[in-house]
Coordinates of C-alpha atoms in Angstrom, one line a residue:
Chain A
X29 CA 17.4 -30.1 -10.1
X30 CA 19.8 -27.6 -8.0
X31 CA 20.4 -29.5 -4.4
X32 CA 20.2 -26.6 -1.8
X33 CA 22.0 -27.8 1.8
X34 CA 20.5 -25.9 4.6
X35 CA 21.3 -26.0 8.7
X36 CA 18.4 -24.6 10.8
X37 CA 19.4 -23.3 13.7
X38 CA 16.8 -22.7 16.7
X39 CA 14.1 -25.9 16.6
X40 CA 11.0 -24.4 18.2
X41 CA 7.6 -23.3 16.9
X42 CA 9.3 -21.2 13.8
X43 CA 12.4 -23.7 13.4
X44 CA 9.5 -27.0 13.6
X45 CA 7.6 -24.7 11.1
X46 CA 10.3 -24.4 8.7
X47 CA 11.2 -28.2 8.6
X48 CA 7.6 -29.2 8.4
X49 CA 7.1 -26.5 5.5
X50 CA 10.2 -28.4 3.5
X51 CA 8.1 -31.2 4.3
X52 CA 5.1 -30.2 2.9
X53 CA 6.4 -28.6 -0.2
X54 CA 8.7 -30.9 -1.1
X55 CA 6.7 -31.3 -4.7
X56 CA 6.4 -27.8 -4.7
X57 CA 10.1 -27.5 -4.8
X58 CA 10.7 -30.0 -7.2
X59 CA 8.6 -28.1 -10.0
X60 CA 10.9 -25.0 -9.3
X61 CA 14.0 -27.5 -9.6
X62 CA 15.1 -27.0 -5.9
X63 CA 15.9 -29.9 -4.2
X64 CA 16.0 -28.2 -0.1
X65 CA 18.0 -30.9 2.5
X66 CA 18.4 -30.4 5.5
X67 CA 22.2 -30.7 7.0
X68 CA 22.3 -30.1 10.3
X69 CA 19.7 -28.9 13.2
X70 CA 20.4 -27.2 16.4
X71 CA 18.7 -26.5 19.5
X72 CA 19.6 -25.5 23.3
X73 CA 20.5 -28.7 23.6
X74 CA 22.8 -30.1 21.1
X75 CA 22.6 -30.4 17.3
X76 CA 21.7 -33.5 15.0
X77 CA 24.0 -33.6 11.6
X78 CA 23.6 -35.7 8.1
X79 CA 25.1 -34.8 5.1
X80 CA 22.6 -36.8 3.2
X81 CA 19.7 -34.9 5.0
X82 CA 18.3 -35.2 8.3
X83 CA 14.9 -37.3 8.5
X84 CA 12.9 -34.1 9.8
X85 CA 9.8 -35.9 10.7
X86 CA 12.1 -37.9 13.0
X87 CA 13.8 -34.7 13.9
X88 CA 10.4 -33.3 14.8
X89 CA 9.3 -36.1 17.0
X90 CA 12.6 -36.6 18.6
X91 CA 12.1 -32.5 19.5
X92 CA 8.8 -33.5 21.0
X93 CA 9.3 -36.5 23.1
X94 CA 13.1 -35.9 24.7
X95 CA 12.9 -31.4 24.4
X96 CA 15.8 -31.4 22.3
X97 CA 16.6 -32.3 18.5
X98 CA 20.4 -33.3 19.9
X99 CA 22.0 -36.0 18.2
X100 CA 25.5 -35.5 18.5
X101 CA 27.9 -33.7 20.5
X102 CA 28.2 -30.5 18.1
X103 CA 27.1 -27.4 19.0
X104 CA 25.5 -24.9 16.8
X105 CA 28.5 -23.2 16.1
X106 CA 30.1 -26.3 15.0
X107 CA 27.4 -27.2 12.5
X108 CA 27.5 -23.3 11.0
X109 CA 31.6 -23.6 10.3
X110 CA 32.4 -27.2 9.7
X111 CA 29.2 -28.5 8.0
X112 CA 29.1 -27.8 4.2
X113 CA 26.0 -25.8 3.3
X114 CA 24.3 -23.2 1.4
X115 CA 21.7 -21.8 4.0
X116 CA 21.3 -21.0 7.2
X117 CA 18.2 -20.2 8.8
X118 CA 18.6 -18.7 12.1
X119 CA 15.4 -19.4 14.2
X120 CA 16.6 -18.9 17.4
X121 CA 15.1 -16.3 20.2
X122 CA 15.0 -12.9 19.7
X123 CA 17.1 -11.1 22.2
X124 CA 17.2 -7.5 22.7
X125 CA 19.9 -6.9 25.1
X126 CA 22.6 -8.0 22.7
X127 CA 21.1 -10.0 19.7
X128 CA 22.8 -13.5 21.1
X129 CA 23.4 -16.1 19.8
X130 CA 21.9 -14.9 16.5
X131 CA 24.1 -12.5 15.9
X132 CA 27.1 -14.6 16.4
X133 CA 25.6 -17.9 14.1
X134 CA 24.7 -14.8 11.9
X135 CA 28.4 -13.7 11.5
X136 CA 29.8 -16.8 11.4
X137 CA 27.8 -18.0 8.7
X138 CA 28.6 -15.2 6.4
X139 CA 32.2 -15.7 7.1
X140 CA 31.9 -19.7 6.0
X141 CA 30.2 -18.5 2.3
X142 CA 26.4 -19.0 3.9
X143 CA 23.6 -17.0 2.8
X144 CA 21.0 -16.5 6.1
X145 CA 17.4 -16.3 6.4
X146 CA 16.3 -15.1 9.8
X147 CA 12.9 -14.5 11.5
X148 CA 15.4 -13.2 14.5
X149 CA 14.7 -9.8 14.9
X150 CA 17.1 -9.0 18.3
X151 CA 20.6 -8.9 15.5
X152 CA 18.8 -7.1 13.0
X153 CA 17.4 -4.2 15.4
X154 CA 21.1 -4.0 17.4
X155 CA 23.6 -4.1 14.8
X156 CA 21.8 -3.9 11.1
X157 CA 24.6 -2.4 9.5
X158 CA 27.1 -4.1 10.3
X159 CA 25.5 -7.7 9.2
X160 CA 24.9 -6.3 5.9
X161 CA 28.4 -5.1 5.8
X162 CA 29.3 -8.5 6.9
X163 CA 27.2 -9.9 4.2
X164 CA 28.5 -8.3 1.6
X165 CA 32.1 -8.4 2.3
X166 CA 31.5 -12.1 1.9
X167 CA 29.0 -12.2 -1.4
X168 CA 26.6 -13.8 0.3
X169 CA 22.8 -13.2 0.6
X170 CA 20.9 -11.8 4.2
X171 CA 17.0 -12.1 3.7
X172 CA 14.7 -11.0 6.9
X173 CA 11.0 -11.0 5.4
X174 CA 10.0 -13.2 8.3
X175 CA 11.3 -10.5 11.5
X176 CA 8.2 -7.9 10.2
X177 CA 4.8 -9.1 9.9
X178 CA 4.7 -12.9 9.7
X179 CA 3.4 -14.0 6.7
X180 CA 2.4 -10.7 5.9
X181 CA 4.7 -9.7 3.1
X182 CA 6.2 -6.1 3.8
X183 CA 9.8 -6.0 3.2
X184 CA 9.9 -8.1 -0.3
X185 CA 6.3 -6.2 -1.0
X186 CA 8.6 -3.3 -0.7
X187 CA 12.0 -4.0 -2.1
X188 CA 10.6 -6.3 -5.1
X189 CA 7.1 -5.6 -6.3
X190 CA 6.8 -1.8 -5.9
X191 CA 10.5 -1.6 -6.6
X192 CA 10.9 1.9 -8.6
X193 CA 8.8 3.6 -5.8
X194 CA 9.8 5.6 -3.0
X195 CA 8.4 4.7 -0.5
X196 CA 7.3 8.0 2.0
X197 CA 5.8 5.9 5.4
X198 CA 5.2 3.1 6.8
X199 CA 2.6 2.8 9.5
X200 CA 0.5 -0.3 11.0
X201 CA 0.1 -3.1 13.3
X202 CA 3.0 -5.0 13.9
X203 CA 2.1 -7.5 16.9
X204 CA -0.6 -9.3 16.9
X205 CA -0.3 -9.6 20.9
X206 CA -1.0 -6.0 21.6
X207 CA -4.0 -6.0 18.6
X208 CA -5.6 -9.3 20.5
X209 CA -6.0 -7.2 23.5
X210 CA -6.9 -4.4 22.7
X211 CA -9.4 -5.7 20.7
X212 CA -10.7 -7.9 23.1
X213 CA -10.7 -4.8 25.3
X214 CA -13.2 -2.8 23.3
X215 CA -15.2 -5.4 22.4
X216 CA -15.9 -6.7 25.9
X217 CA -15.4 -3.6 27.9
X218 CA -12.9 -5.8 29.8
X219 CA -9.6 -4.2 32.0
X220 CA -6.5 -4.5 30.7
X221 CA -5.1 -7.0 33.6
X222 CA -7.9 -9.5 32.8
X223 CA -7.7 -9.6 29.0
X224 CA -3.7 -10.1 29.6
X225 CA -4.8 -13.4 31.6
X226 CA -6.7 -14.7 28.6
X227 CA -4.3 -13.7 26.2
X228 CA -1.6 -15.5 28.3
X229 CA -4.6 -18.7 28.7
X230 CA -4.4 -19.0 25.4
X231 CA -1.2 -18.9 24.5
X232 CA -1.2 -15.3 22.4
X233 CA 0.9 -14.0 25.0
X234 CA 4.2 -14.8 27.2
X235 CA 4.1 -15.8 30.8
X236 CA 6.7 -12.3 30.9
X237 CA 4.4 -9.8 28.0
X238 CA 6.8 -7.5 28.3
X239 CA 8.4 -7.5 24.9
X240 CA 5.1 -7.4 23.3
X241 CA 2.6 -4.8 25.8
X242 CA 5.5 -2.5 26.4
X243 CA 6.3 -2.0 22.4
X244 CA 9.5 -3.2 22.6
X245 CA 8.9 -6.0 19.3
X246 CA 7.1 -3.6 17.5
X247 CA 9.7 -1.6 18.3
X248 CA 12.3 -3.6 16.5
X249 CA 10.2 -4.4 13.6
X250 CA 10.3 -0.5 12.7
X251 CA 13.9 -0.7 12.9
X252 CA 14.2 -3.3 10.4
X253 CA 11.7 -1.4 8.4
X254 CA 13.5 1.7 8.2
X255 CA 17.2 0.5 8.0
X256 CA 16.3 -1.8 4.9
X257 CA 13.3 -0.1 2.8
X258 CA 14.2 3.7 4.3
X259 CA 18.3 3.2 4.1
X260 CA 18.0 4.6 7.9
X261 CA 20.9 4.0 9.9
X262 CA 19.1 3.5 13.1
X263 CA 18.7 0.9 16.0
X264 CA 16.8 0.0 19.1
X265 CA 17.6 3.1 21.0
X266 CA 16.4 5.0 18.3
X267 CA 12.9 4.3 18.6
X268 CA 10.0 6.2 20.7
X269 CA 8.3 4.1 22.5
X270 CA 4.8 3.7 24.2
X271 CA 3.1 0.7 25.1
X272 CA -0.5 -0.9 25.7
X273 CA 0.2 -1.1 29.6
X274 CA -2.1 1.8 30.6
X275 CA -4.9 1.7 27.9
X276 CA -8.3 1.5 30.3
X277 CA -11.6 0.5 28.9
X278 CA -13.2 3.5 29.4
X279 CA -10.6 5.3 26.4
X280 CA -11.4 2.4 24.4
X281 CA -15.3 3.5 25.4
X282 CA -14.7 7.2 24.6
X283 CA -12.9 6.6 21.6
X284 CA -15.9 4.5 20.6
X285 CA -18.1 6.9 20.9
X286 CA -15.9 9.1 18.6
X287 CA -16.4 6.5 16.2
X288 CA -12.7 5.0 16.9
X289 CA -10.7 2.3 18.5
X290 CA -7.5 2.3 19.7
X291 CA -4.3 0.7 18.0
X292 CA -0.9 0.1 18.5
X293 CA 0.9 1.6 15.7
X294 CA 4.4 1.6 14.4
X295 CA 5.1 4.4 12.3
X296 CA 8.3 5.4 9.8
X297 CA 8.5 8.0 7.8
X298 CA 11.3 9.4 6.2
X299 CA 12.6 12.6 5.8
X300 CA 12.7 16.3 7.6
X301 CA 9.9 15.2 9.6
X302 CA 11.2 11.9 9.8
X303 CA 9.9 9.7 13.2
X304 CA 10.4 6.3 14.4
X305 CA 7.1 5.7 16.7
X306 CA 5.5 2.8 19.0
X307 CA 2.7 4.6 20.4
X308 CA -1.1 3.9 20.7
X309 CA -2.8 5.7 18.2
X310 CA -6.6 6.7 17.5
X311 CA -7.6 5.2 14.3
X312 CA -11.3 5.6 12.5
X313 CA -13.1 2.4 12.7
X314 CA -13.4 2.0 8.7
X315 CA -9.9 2.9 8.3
X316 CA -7.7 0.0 7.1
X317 CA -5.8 0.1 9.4
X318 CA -8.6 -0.9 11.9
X319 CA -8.4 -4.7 12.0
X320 CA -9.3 -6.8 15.4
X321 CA -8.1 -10.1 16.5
X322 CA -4.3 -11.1 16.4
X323 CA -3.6 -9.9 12.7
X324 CA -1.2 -7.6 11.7
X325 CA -1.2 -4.8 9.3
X326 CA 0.8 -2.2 7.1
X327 CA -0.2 0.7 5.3
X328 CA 3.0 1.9 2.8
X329 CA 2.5 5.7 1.3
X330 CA 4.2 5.4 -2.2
X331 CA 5.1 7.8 -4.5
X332 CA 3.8 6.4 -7.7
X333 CA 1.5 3.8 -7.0
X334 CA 0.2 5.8 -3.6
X335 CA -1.2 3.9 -0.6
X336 CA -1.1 0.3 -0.4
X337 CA -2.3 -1.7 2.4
X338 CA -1.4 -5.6 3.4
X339 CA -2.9 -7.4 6.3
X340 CA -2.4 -11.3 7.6
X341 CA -1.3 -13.2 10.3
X342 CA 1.6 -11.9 12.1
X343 CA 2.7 -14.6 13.9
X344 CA 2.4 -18.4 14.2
X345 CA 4.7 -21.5 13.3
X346 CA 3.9 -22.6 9.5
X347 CA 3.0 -18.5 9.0
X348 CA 6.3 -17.6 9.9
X349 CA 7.8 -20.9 7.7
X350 CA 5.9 -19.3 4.8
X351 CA 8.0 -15.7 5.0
X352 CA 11.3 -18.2 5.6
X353 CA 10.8 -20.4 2.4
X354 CA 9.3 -17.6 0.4
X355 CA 13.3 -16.1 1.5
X356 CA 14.9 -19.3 0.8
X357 CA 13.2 -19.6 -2.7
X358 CA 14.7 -16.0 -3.7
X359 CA 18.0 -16.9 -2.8
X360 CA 17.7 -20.0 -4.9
X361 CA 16.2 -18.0 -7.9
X362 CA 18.9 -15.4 -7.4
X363 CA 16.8 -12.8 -7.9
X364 CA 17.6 -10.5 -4.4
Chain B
X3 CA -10.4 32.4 14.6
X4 CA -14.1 33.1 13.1
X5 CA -15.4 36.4 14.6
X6 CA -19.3 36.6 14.8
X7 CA -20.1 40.6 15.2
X8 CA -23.4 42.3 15.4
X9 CA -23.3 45.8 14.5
X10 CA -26.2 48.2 14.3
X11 CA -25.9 50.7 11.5
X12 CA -27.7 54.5 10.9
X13 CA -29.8 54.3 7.9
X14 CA -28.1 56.2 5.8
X15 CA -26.1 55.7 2.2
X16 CA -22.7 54.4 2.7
X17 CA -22.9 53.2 6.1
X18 CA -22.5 49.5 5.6
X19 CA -19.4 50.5 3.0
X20 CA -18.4 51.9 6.3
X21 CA -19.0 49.7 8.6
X22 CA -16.7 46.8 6.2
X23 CA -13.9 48.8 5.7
X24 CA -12.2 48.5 9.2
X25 CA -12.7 44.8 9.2
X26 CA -11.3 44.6 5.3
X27 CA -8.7 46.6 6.0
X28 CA -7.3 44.4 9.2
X29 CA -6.6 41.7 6.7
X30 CA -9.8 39.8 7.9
X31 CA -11.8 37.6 5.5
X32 CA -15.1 38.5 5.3
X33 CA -16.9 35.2 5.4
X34 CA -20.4 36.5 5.3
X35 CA -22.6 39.8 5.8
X36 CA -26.5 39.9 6.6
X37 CA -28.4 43.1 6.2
X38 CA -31.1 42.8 8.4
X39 CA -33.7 45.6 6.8
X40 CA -36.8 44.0 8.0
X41 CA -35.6 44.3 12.0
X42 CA -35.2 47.8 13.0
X43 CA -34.4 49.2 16.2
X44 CA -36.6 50.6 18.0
X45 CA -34.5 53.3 17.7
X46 CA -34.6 52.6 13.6
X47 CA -31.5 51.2 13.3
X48 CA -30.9 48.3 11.1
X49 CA -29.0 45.2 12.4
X50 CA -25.6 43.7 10.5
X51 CA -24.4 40.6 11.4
X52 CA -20.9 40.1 9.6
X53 CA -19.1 37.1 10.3
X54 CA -15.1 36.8 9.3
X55 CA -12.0 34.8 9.6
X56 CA -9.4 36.5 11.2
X57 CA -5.3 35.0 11.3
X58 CA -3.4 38.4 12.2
X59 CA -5.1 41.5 13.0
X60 CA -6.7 42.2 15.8
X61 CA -9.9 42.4 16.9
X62 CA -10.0 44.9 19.6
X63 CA -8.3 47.4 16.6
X64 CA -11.2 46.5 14.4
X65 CA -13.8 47.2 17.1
X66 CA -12.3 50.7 17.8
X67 CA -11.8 51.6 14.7
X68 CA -15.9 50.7 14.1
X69 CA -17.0 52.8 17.3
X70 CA -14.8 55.6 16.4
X71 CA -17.0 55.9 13.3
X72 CA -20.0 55.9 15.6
X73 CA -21.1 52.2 14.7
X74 CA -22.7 50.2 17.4
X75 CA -20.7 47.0 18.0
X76 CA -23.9 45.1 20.2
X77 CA -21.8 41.7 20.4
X78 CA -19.1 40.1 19.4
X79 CA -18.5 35.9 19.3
X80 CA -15.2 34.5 19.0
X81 CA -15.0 30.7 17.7
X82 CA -12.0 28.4 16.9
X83 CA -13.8 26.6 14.9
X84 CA -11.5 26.0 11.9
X85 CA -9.9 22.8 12.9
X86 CA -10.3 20.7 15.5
X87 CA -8.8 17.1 16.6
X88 CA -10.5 14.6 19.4
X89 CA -7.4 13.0 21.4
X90 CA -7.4 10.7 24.1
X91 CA -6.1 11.4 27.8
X92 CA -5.6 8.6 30.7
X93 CA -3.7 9.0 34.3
X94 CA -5.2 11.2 37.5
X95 CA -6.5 14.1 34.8
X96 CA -8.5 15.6 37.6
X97 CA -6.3 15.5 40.7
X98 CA -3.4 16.7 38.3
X99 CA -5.1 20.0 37.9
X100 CA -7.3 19.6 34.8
X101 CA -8.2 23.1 35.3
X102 CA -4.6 24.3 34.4
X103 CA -4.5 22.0 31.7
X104 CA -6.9 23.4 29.7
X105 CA -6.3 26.7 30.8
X106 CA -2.6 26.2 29.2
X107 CA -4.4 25.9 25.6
X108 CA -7.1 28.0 26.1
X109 CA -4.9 30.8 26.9
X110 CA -3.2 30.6 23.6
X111 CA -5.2 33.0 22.1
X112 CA -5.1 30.1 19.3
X113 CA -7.0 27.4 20.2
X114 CA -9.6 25.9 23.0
X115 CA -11.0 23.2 24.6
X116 CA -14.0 23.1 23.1
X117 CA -15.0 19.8 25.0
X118 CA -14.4 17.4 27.3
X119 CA -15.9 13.6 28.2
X120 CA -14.8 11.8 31.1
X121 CA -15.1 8.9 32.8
X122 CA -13.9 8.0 36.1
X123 CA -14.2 4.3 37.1
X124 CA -13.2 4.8 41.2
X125 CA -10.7 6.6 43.2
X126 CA -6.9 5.9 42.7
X127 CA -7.7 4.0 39.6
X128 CA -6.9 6.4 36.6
X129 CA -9.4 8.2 34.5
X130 CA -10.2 8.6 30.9
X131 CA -11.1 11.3 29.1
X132 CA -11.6 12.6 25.0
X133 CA -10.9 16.1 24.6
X134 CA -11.5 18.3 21.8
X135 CA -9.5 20.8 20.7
X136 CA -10.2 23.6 18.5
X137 CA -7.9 25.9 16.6
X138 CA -8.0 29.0 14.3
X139 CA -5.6 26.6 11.3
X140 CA -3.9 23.2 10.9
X141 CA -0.3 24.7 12.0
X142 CA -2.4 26.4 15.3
X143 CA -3.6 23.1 16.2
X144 CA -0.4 21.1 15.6
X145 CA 1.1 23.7 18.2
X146 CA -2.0 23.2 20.7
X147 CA -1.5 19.4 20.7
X148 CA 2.3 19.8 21.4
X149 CA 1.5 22.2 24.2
X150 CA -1.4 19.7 25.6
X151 CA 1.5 16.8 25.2
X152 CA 4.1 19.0 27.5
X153 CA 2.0 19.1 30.0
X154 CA 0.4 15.9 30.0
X155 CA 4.2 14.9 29.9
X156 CA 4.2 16.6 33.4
X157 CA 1.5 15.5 35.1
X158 CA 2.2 11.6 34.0
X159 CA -1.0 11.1 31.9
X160 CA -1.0 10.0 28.9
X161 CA -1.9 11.2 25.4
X162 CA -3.4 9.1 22.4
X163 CA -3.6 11.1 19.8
X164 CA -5.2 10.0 15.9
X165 CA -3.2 8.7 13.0
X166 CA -3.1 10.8 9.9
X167 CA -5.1 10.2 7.8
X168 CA -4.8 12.9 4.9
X169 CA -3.3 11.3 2.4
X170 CA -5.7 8.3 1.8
X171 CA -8.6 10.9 1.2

């Protein structure tokens, strides 16, 4: 049995997700010979620290009754450098103006001999290079499946099982936000404003929507996509982008009529005509990519095994676990 | 462009030979030609219809060229029918000129509007509208549709246009 000593740093939805996933898959684990233990949590508010494992469903209570998983006086950082571990899995906030904290927890762990698994997208659409470049300088592993897609498995889909193809274009859904209401939209015949309300109700979107109407996530999900699968060299600023903000239901109507709906839809493609693209796009109704509710989906032209499509739940807290463990599990197998 | 023409020939040997040559010889590919024996003039003239596809030469050349050889050109119908794209517009299309908006592709020479739905929920709240456009080849109609995204650029409204979907056919 190989012990693997992790810190998880952020202890929200995805950071809850991830300890509660360890939880559940402890026997899982134990069949693959991994033995996953928890080091050291942190959150806004402190950080809690055992070298023999933190009791996470204590951890998770603890969360949910005081707000914070704090323990101790250490900070984040101080768990990062001066704890002794394998893994870190960054589950803080993504932030777009400069990629913090992430991108600092990110750097220092590559510096102590840590391997990350993020679902932080703000570091990896700001300054992509230059984490791998830290990475590497330091022989340590960087895995990101959970920043595109959710569960939806895109980047290892990519890099591992249709390894040997080029892959020409990506295209899809990429927030499951900005699907939800648009779909609600068209089916209902309902104005933007209002369907933002319910989305908001029910929790599928921010009190600030922002980052999800105006493209912006999307945005840097095509970023990651085209720095790691493409071997782009591009960031935030890179990207054209439209949002959802002025879609009336009377286009959704029209398009309707011509047999269509209307998607937001990220779009890569490499080359002489290569673009980087958030726009709102006209897609067939029995196209693939035509899928309603809050799911996500990518459509990858390949060279050799042509298009393939993947769809599933782009966001959530055990969905987003199951992209950070599938990571964790590589690393452990060696095999990235 | 697909050119419609309606012709009306003397009947004599050689004269639809003729009457193909000019349009042959602008580079024009003739699509189809109906010899309409059974409707006479009353003047005993028999009717052509010939209808080609035309990417270079020019028509008003061809039509000369046919009434120099004392051939009756009765009509001529132009169509950009070759490809066409529906695209999405929203923002104040009608108080933004729509008028010069489609004037701007129709004027081409190219491609046209070939229609137009819209749908106007109240005043000062934006309106919606599909548009079709129609061009004489794929490369025409990628132009029209950057030249429709100009000046919807312009006038603030904005342009949804389809995803391609070529390669999963």
């Amino acid at each position: 049995m190989r012990t693997v000593r992790l810190s998880i740093m952020g202890f929200g939805a995805v950071g809850q997700g991830v300890a509660r996933a360890i939880l559940q898959k402890k026997d899982y684990l134990s069949t693959m010979d991994i033995e996953p233990i928890v080091v050291g949590i942190s959150d806004r508010g402190g950080a809690c620290v055992e070298a023999g494992g933190v009791d996470l469903e204590a951890a998770i209570e603890r969360k949910q009754k005081t707000g914070s998983v704090a323990a101790s006086d250490l900070t984040a950082l101080d768990v990062i450098k001066d704890i002794d571990h394998d893994i870190m899995v960054d589950a803080t906030p993504t932030n777009i103006e400069d990629g913090e904290p992430g991108y600092t927890y990110m750097l220092e762990a590559f510096r102590h001999g840590r391997h990350v698994v993020t679902s932080n997208k703000g570091p990896l659409a700001l300054k992509y290079s230059m984490l791998c470049d830290e990475a590497d300088k330091n022989g340590v592993k960087f895995r990101f499946e959970a920043t595109v897609g959710g569960a939806m498995p895109i980047l290892n889909l990519a890099q591992d099982a249709l390894a040997g193809n080029s892959v020409m274009s990506i295209e899809g859904i990429l927030n499951g936000t900005c699907n939800y209401i648009l779909s609600r939209m068209t089916e209902e015949g309902l104005s933007y404003k209002h369907v933002l309300g319910e989305a908001q109700e029910l929790g599928i979107a921010e009190t600030d929507p922002s980052y999800d109407v105006e493209g912006i996530d999307t945005a840097c999900k095509l970023v990651i996509l085209a720095n790691s699968i493409f071997g782009m060299d591009v960031t935030y600023d890179d990207v054209d982008i439209t949002g959802i903000t002025k879609i009336t239901p009377e286009s959704l109507s029209l398009a309707g009529a011509e047999g269509m709906v209307i998607k937001l839809i990220g779009e890569v493609r490499d080359g002489n005509d290569g673009i980087i693209r958030v726009a709102p796009k006209l897609v067939p109704k029995n196209h693939p990519l035509a899928v309603g509710g809050t799911l996500n989906v990518a459509l990858l032209r390949t060279d050799m095994a042509g298009p393939i499509c993947v769809k599933g739940k782009g966001a959530g807290s055990i969905e987003t676990a199951s992209a950070i463990l599938s990571d964790i599990i590589a690393i452990c197998k060696n095999r990235c | 462009m697909i050119v419609s023409m309606d012709l009306e020939l003397k009947d004599v040997p050689g004269q639809l030979v003729r009457a193909l040559i000019p349009v042959s010889e602008s580079g024009a590919n003739i699509m189809s030609v109906i010899h309409h024996h059974d409707q006479r003039t009353p003047s005993g003239a028999i009717p052509v219809q010939v209808v080609f596809q035309l990417t270079s030469g020019q028509l008003d050349e061809i039509i000369d060229n046919l009434e120099d050889n004392e051939m009756r050109v009765v009509s001529v119908d132009k169509k950009y029918r070759l490809e066409s794209v529906t695209l999405i517009l929203i923002g104040h299309i009608v108080h933004s000129d729509m008028g010069d908006t489609i004037d701007q592709i129709d004027s081409t020479g190219f491609a046209e509007v070939v229609n137009v739905s819209i749908s106007m929920p109240g005043i000062d709240k934006p309106s919606s509208a599909s548009i079709v456009i129609s061009a004489s080849g794929k490369s025409e109609l990628i132009k029209a549709v950057g030249i429709l995204k100009r000046v919807a650029g312009q006038k603030d409204l904005l342009v949804i246009e389809p995803i391609q979907t070529d390669s999963l056919r």
